CSV table of C-alpha atoms and ligand atoms in Angstrom, one decimal:
chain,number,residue,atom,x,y,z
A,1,UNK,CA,0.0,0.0,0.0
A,2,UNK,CA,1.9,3.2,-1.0
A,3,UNK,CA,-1.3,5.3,-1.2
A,4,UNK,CA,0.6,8.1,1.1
A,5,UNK,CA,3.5,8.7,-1.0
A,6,UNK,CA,4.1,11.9,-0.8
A,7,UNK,CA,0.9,12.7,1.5
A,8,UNK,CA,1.5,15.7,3.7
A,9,UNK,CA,-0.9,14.5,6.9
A,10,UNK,CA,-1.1,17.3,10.1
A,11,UNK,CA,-1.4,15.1,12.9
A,12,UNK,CA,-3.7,16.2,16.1
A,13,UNK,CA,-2.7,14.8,19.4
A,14,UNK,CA,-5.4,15.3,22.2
A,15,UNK,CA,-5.3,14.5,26.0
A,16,UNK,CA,-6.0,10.4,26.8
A,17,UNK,CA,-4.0,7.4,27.4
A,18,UNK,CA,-4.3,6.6,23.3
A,19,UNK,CA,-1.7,9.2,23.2
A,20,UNK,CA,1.2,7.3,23.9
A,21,UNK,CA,0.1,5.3,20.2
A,22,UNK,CA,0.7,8.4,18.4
A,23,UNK,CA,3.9,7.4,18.3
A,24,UNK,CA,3.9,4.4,16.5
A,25,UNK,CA,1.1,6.1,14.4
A,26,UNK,CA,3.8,8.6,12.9
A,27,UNK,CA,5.5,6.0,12.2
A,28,UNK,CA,3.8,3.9,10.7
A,29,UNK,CA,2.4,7.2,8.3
A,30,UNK,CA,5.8,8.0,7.1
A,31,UNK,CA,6.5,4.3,6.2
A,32,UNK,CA,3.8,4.8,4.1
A,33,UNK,CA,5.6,7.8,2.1
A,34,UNK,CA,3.7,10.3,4.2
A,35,UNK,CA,5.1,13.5,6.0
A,36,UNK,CA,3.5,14.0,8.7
A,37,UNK,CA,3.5,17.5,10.9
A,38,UNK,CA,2.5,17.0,14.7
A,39,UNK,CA,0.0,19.5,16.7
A,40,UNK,CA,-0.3,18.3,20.3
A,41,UNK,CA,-2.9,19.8,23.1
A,42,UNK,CA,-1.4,21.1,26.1
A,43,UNK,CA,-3.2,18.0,27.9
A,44,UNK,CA,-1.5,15.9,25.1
A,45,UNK,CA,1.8,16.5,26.3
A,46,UNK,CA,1.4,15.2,29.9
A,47,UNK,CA,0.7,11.2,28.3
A,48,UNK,CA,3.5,11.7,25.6
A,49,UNK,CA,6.5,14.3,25.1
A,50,UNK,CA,6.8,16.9,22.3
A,51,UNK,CA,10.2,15.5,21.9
A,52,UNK,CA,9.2,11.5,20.9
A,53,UNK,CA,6.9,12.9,18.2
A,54,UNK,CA,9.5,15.7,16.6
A,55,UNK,CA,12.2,12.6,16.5
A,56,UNK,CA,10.0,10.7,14.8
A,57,UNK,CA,8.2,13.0,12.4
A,58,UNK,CA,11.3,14.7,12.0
A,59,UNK,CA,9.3,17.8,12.4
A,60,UNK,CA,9.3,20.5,15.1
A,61,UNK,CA,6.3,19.9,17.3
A,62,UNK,CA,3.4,22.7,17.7
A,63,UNK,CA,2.2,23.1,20.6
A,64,UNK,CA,0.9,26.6,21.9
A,65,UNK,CA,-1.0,29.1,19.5
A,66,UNK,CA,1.0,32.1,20.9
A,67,UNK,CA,3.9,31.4,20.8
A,68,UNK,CA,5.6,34.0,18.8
A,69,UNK,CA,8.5,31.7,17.9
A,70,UNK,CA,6.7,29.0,16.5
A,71,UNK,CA,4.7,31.5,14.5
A,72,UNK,CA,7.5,32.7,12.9
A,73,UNK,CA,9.0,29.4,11.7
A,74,UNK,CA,5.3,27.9,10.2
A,75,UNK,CA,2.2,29.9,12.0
A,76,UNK,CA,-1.1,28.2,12.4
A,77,UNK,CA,-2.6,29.4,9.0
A,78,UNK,CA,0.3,28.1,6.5
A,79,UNK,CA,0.1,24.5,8.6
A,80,UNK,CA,-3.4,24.4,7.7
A,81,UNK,CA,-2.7,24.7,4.7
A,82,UNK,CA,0.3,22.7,4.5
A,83,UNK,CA,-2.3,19.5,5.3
A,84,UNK,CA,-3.6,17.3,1.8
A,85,UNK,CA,-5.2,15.7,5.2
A,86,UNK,CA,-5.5,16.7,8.9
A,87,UNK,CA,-6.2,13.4,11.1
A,88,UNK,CA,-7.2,13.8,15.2
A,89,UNK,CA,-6.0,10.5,16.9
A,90,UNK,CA,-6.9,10.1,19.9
A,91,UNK,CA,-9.5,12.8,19.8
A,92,UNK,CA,-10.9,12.7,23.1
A,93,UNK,CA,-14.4,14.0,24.0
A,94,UNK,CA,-13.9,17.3,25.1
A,95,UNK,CA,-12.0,17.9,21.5
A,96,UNK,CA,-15.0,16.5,19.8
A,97,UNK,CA,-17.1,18.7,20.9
A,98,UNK,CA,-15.0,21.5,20.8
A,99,UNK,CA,-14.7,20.6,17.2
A,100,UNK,CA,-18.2,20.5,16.6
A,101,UNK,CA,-18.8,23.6,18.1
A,102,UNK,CA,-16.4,25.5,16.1
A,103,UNK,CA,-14.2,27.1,18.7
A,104,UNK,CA,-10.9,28.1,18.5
A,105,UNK,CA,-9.5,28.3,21.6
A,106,UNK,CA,-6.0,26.6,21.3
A,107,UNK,CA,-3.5,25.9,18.3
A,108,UNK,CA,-5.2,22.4,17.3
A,109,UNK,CA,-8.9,23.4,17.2
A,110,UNK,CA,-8.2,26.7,15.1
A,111,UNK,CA,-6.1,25.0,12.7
A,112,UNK,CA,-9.0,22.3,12.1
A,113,UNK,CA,-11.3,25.8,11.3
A,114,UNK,CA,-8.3,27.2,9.3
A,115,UNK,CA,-7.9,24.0,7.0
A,116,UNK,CA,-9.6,23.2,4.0
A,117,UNK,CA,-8.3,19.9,4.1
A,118,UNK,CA,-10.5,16.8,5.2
A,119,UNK,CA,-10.3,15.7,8.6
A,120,UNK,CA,-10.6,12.7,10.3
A,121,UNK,CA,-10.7,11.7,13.7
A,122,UNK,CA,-9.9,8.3,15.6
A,123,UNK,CA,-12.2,8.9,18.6
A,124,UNK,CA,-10.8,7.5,22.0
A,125,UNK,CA,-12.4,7.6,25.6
A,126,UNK,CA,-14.0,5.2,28.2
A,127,UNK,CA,-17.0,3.5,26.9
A,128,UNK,CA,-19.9,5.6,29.1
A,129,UNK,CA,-18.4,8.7,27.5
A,130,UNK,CA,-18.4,7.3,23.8
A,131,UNK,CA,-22.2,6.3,24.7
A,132,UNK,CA,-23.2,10.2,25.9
A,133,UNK,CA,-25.8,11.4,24.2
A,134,UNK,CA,-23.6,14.6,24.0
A,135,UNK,CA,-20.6,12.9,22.4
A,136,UNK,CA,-23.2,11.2,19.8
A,137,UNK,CA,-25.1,14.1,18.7
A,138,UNK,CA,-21.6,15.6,18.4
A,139,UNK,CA,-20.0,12.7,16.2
A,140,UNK,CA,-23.7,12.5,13.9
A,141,UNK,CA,-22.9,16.4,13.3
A,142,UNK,CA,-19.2,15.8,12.3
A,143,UNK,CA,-20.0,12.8,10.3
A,144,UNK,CA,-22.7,15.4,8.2
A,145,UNK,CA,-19.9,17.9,7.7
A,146,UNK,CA,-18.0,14.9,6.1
A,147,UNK,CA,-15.6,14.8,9.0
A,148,UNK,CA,-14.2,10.9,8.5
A,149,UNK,CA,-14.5,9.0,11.5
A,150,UNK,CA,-12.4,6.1,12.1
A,151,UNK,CA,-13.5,3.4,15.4
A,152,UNK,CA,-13.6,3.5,18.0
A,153,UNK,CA,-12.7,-0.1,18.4
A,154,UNK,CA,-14.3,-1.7,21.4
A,155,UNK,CA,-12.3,-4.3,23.6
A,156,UNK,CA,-11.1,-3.6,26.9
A,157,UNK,CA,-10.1,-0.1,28.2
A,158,UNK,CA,-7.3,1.6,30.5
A,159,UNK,CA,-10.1,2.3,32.5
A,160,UNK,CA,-10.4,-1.3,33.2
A,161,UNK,CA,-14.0,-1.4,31.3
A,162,UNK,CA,-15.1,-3.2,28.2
A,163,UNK,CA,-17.0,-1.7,25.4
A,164,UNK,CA,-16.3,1.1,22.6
A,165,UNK,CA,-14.3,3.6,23.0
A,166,UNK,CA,-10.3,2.5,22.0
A,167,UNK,CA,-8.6,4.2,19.0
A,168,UNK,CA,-8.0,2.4,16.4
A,169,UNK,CA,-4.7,0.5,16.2
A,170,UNK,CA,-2.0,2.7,13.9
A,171,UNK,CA,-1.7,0.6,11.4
A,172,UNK,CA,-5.1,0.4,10.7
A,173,UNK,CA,-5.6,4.3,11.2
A,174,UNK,CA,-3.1,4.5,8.5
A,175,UNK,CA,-4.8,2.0,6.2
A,176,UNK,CA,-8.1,3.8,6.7
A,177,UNK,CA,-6.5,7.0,6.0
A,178,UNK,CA,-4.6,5.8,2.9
A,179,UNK,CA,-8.2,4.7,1.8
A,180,UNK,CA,-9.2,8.6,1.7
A,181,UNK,CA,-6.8,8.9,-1.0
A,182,UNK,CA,-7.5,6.0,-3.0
A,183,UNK,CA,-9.9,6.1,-6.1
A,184,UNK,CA,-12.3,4.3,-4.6
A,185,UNK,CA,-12.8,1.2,-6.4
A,186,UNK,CA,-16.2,-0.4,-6.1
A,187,UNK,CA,-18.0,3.3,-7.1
A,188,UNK,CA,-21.2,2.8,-8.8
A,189,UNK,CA,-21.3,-1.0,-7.5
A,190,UNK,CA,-23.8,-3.0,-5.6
A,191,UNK,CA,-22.3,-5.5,-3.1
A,192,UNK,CA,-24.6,-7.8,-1.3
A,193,UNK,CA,-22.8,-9.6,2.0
A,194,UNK,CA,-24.6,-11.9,4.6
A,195,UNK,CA,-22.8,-12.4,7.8
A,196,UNK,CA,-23.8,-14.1,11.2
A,197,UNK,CA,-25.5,-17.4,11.8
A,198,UNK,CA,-29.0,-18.3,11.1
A,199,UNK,CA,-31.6,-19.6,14.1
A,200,UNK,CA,-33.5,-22.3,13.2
A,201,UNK,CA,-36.6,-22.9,15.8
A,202,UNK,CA,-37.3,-25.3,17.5
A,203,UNK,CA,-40.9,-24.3,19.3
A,204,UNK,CA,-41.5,-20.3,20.5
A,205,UNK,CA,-38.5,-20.0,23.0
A,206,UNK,CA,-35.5,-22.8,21.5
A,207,UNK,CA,-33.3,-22.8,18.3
A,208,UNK,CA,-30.2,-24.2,16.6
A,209,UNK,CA,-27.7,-22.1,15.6
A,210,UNK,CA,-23.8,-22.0,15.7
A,211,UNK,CA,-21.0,-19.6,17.4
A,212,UNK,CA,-20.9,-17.3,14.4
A,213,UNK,CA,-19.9,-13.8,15.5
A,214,UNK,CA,-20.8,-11.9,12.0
A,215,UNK,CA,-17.3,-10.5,12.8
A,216,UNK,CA,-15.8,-11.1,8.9
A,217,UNK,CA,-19.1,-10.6,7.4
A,218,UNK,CA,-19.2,-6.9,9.3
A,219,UNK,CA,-15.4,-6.2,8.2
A,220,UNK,CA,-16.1,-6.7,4.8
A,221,UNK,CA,-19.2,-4.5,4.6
A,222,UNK,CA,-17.7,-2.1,6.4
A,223,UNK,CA,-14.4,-2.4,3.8
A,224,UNK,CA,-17.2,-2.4,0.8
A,225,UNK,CA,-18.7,0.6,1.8
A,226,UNK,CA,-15.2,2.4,2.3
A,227,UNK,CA,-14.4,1.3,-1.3
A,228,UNK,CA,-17.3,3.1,-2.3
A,229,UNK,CA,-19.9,0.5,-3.0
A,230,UNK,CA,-23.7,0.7,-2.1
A,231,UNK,CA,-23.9,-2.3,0.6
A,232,UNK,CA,-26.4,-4.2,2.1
A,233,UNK,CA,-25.7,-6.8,4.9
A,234,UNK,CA,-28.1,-9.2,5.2
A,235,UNK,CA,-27.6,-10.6,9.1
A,236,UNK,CA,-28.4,-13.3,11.3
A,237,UNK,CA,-29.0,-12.3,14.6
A,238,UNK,CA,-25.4,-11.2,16.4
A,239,UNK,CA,-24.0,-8.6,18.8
A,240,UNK,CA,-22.4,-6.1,16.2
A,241,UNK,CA,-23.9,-3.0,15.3
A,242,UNK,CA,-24.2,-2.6,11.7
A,243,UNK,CA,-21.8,-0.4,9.6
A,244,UNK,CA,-23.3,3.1,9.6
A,245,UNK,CA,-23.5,3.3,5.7
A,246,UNK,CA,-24.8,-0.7,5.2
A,247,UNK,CA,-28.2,-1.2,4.0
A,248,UNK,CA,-28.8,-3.2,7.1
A,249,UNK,CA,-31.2,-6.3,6.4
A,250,UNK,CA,-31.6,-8.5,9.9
A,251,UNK,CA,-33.0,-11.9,9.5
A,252,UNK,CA,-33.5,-14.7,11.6
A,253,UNK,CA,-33.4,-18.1,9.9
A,254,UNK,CA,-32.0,-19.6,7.1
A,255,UNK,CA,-35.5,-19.5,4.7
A,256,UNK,CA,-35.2,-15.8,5.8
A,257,UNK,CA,-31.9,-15.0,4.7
A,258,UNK,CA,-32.2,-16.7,1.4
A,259,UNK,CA,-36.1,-14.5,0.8
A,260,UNK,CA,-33.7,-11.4,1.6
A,261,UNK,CA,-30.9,-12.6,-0.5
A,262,UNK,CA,-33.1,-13.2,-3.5
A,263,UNK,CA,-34.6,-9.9,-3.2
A,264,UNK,CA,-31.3,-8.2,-3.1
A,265,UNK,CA,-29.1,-10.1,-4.7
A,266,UNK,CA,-30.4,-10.2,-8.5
A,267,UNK,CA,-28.8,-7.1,-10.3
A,268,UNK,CA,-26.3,-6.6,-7.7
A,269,UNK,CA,-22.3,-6.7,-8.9
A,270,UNK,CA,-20.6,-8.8,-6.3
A,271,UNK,CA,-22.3,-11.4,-3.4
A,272,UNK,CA,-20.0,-12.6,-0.8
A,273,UNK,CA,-21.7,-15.2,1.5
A,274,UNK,CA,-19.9,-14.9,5.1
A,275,UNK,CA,-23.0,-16.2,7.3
A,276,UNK,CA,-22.6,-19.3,8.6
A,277,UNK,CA,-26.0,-20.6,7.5
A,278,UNK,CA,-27.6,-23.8,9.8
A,279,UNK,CA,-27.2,-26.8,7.5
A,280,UNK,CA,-30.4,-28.3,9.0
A,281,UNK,CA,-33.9,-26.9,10.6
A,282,UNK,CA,-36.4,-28.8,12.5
A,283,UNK,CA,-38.8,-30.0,10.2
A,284,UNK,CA,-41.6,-28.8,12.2
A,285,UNK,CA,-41.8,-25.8,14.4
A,286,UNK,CA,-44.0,-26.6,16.9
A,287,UNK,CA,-46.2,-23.8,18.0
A,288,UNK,CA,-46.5,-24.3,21.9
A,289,UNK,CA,-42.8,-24.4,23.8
A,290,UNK,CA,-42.5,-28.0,24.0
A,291,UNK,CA,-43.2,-29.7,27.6
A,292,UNK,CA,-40.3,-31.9,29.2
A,293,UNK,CA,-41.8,-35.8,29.1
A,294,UNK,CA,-40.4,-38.6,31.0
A,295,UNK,CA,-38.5,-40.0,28.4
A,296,UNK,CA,-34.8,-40.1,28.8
A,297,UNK,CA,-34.4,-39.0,25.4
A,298,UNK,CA,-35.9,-37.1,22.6
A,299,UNK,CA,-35.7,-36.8,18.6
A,300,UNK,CA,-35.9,-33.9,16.5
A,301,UNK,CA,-36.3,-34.1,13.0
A,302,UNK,CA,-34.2,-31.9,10.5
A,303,UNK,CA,-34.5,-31.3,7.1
A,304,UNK,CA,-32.2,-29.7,5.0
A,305,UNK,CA,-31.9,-25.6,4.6
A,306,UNK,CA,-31.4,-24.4,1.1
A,307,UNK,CA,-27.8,-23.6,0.3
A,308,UNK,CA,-28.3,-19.8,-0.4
A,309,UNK,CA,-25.1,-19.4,-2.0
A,310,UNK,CA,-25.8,-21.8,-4.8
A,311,UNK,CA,-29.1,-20.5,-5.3
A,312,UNK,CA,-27.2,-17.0,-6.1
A,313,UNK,CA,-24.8,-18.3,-8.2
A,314,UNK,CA,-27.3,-20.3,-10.0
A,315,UNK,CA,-29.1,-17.1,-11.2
A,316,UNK,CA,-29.8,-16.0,-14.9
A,317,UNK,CA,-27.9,-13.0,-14.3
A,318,UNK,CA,-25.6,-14.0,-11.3
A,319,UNK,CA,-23.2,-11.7,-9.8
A,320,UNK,CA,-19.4,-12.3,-8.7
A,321,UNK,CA,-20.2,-14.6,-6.3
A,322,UNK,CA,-17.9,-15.5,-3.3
A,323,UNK,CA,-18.1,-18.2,-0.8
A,324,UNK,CA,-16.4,-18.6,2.3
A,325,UNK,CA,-15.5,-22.4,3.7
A,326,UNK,CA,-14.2,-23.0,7.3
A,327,UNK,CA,-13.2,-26.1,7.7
A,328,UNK,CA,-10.8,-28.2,9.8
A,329,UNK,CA,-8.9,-30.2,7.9
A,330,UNK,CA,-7.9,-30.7,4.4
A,331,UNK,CA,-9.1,-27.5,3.5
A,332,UNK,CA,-7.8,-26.3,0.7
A,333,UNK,CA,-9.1,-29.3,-0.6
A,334,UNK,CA,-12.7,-29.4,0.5
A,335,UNK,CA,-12.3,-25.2,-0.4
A,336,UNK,CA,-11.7,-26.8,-4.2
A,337,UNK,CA,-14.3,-28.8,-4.3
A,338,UNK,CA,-17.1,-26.5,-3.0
A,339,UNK,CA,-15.5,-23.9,-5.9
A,340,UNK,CA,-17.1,-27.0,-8.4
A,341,UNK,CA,-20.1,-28.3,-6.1
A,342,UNK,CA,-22.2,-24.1,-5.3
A,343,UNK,CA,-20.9,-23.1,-8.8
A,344,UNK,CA,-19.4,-20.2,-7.5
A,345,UNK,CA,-16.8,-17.8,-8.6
A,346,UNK,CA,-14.3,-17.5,-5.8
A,347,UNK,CA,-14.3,-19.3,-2.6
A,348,UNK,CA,-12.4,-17.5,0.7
A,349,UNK,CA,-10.8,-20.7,2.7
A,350,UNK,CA,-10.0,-20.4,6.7
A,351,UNK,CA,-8.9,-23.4,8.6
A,352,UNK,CA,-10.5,-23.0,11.6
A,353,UNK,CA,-8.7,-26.1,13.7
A,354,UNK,CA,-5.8,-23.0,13.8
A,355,UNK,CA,-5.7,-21.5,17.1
A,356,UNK,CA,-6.3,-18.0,17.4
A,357,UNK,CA,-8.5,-17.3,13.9
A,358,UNK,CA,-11.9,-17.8,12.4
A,359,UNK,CA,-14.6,-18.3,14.2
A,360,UNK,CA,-15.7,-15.4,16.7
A,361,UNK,CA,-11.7,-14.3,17.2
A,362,UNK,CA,-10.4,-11.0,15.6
A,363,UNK,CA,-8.1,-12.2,13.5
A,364,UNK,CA,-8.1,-14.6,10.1
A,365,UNK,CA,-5.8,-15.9,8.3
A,366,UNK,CA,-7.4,-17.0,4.7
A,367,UNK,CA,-6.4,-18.4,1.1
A,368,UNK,CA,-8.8,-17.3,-1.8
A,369,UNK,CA,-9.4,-19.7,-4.4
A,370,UNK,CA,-10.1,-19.0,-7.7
A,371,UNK,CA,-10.2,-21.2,-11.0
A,372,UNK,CA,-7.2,-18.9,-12.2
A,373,UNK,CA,-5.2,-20.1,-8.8
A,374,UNK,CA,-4.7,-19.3,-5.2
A,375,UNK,CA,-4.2,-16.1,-3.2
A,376,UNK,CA,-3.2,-16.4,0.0
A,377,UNK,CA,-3.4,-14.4,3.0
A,378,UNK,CA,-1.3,-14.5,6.2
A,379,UNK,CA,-3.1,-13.8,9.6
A,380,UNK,CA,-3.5,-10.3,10.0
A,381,UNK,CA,-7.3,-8.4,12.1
A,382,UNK,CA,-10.4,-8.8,10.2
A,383,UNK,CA,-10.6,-5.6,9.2
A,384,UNK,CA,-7.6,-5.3,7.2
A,385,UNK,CA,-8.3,-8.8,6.1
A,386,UNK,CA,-11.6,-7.8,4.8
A,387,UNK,CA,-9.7,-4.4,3.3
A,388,UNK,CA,-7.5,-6.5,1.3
A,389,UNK,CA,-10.1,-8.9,0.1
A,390,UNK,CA,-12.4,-6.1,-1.1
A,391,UNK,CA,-9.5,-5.0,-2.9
A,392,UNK,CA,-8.6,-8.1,-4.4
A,393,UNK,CA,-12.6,-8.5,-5.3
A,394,UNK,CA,-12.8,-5.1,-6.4
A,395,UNK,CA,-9.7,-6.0,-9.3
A,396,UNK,CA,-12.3,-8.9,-10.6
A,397,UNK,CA,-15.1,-6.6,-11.0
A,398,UNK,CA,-13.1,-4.5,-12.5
A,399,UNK,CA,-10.4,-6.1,-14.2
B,1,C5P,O1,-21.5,-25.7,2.5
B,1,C5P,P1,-20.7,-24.9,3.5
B,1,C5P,O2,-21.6,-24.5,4.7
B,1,C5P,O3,-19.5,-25.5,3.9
B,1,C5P,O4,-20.3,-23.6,2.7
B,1,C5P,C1,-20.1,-22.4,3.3
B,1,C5P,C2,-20.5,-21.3,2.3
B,1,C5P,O5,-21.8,-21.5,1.8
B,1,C5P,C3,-20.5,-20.0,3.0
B,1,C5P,O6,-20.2,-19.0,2.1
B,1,C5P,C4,-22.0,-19.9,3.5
B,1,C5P,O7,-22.4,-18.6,3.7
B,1,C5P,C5,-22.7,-20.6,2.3
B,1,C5P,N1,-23.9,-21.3,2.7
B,1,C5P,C6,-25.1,-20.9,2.2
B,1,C5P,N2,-26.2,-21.6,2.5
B,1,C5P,C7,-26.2,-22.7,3.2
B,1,C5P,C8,-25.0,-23.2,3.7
B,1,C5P,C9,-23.8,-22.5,3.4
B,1,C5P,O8,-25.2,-19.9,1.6
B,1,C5P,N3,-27.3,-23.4,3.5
């Protein structure tokens, strides 16, 4: 990815514990071909000093909007203008809103009102305060002035709490930013994506389903709609909330999926199939929740679902159609022979017996198959996983 050659990118430090990754977020820009210029908040500098980000930009630091000396060497109006892009990471709550608002009450903010550069920001704070209604309504109103917003992530915090609110890691700040530069290369396309499992019932309150966290299926909406593609993700039921710009179709079994998919899919340019869709449903639902007898045992009848992905690919006009195949063991193999079986163009292949990836972690490791040969992909987060597939997808459509 050398989509920052030559980038000029004025980096905003705010006041939080993310700060200390700012470091290895200049970095990583300026392995990337970027030059990056650093503006730090005053509370900025008591997680992380001037000094480490001037060594490693190799860029005097700003820090203060009056000070007469910096002024004199690059003032606040020619480094808003020096930006082709001015990122925020961490931008912490109270910059957010100060953002929002307008103000220009230290170096940072007024250069973000000088610039006529985009801007992004990698949000960062403790999960309550990334849930404020304040800090909402303030993101919605950046997000409408086209500010790009990048995470937060969710996982565990300094704070010691779980839940949204951790920047983004660099590296994939930088691919995300990179991606603002890019021609974006799924413009004009329709990609249909189902992610999650399916729930088959059993009687009002029991189902089947499987572990499925929609995690890959979500990534690679999410990396659709940042290549530019209209995107709807049809989903099972799981604990993700849906990209904001997905076309957001939740369904609960596999019958439902494949009603949504056939409404969707015909017309569309590219279908990946991520869900992990129940092989099998009861073949009756009963309608009253079934009693407990006093047998020892009990037998449910199942009857095949359909296999959505083969009804896709089995359309008149059938779109670049990808499957996905987890399996344990021989599985480039078995990934071979489904290419053949569902008809399909391109099947994505993870071994899930490897520890660590697949199913319901947040990393992957894959190998795309095609007719034409193999791709393969090393373990990497299934973000950037689902970034690099698009873009490999994207080149088929394409050519
Ligand atoms: O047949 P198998 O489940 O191994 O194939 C996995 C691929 O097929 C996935 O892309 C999955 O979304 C899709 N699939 C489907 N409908 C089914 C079963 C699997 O679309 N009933």
């Amino acid at each position: 990815m050398s989509t920052l050659q030559n980038k000029r990118i004025l980096l905003g430090v705010t006041g939080g514990i993310a700060a200390y990754k700012a470091a290895e977020l200049v970095r990583e820009l300026r392995r990337l071909g970027a030059s990056v210029r650093v503006v730090m908040t005053p509370a900025a500098c008591e997680f992380i000093t001037p000094l480490t980000l001037q060594a490693l930009s190799g860029n005097p630091v700003h820090t203060a909007l009056l000070d007469p000396e910096a002024e004199a060497a690059m003032g606040h109006i020619e480094l808003a203008r020096w930006a082709d892009l001015t990122l925020i990471a961490p931008a912490s709550a109270d910059f957010l809103a100060r953002l929002q608002s307008g103000m220009g009450n230290d170096l940072l903010s007024t250069v973000c009102l000088a610039t006529r550069s985009p801007i992004a920001i990698a949000p960062a704070m403790n999960q309550a305060m990334w849930d404020a209604s304040s800090t909402q309504a303030n993101i919605a109103q950046l997000r409408e002035r086209n500010v790009a917003v990048f995470g937060p992530g969710s996982g565990e915090q300094a704070c010691g709490e779980f839940g949204p609110g951790r920047m983004l890691e660099p590296v994939e700040l930088a691919a995300q930013l990179a991606l603002q530069f890019s021609v974006q290369a799924l413009t004009g396309k329709t990609v249909v994506i189902t992610a999650g499992p399916t729930r088959e019932a059993i009687d009002p309150v029991r189902y089947l389903s499987n572990h499925s966290s929609g995690k890959m299926g979500y990534a690679l909406a999410q990396a659709a709609i940042d290549a530019g593609a209209r995107t709807i993700l049809i989903s099972g039921p799981c604990a993700l909330a849906a990209p904001e710009r997905a076309e957001h179709v939740a369904v609960t079994s596999a019958d439902d999926m494949l009603a949504a998919c056939l409404n969707y899919a015909p017309g569309c340019d590219l279908f990946i199939g991520a869900a992990a869709v129940a092989d099998f449903r009861p073949a009756n639902v009963v309608e009253q929740k079934l009693k407990k007898t006093a047998a020892d045992t009990m037998t449910l009848t199942l009857v095949k679902n359909p296999d959505i992905i083969a009804s896709i690919a089995a359309l008149d006009a059938a779109p670049f159609t990808v499957a996905f195949a987890a399996e344990s063991e021989q599985v480039l193999d078995y990934a071979r022979a489904k290419l053949e079986r569902k008809k399909v163009d391109c099947v994505i292949a993870n071994d899930i017996s490897a520890t660590g990836i697949g199913f319901n972690s947040d990393d992957n490791a894959v190998t795309v198959i095609e007719r034409s040969g193999d791709t393969t992909f090393d373990r990497r987060n299934k973000m950037q996983l689902a970034h690099a597939l698009i873009a490999l997808l994207a080149k088929r459509l394409i050519g």
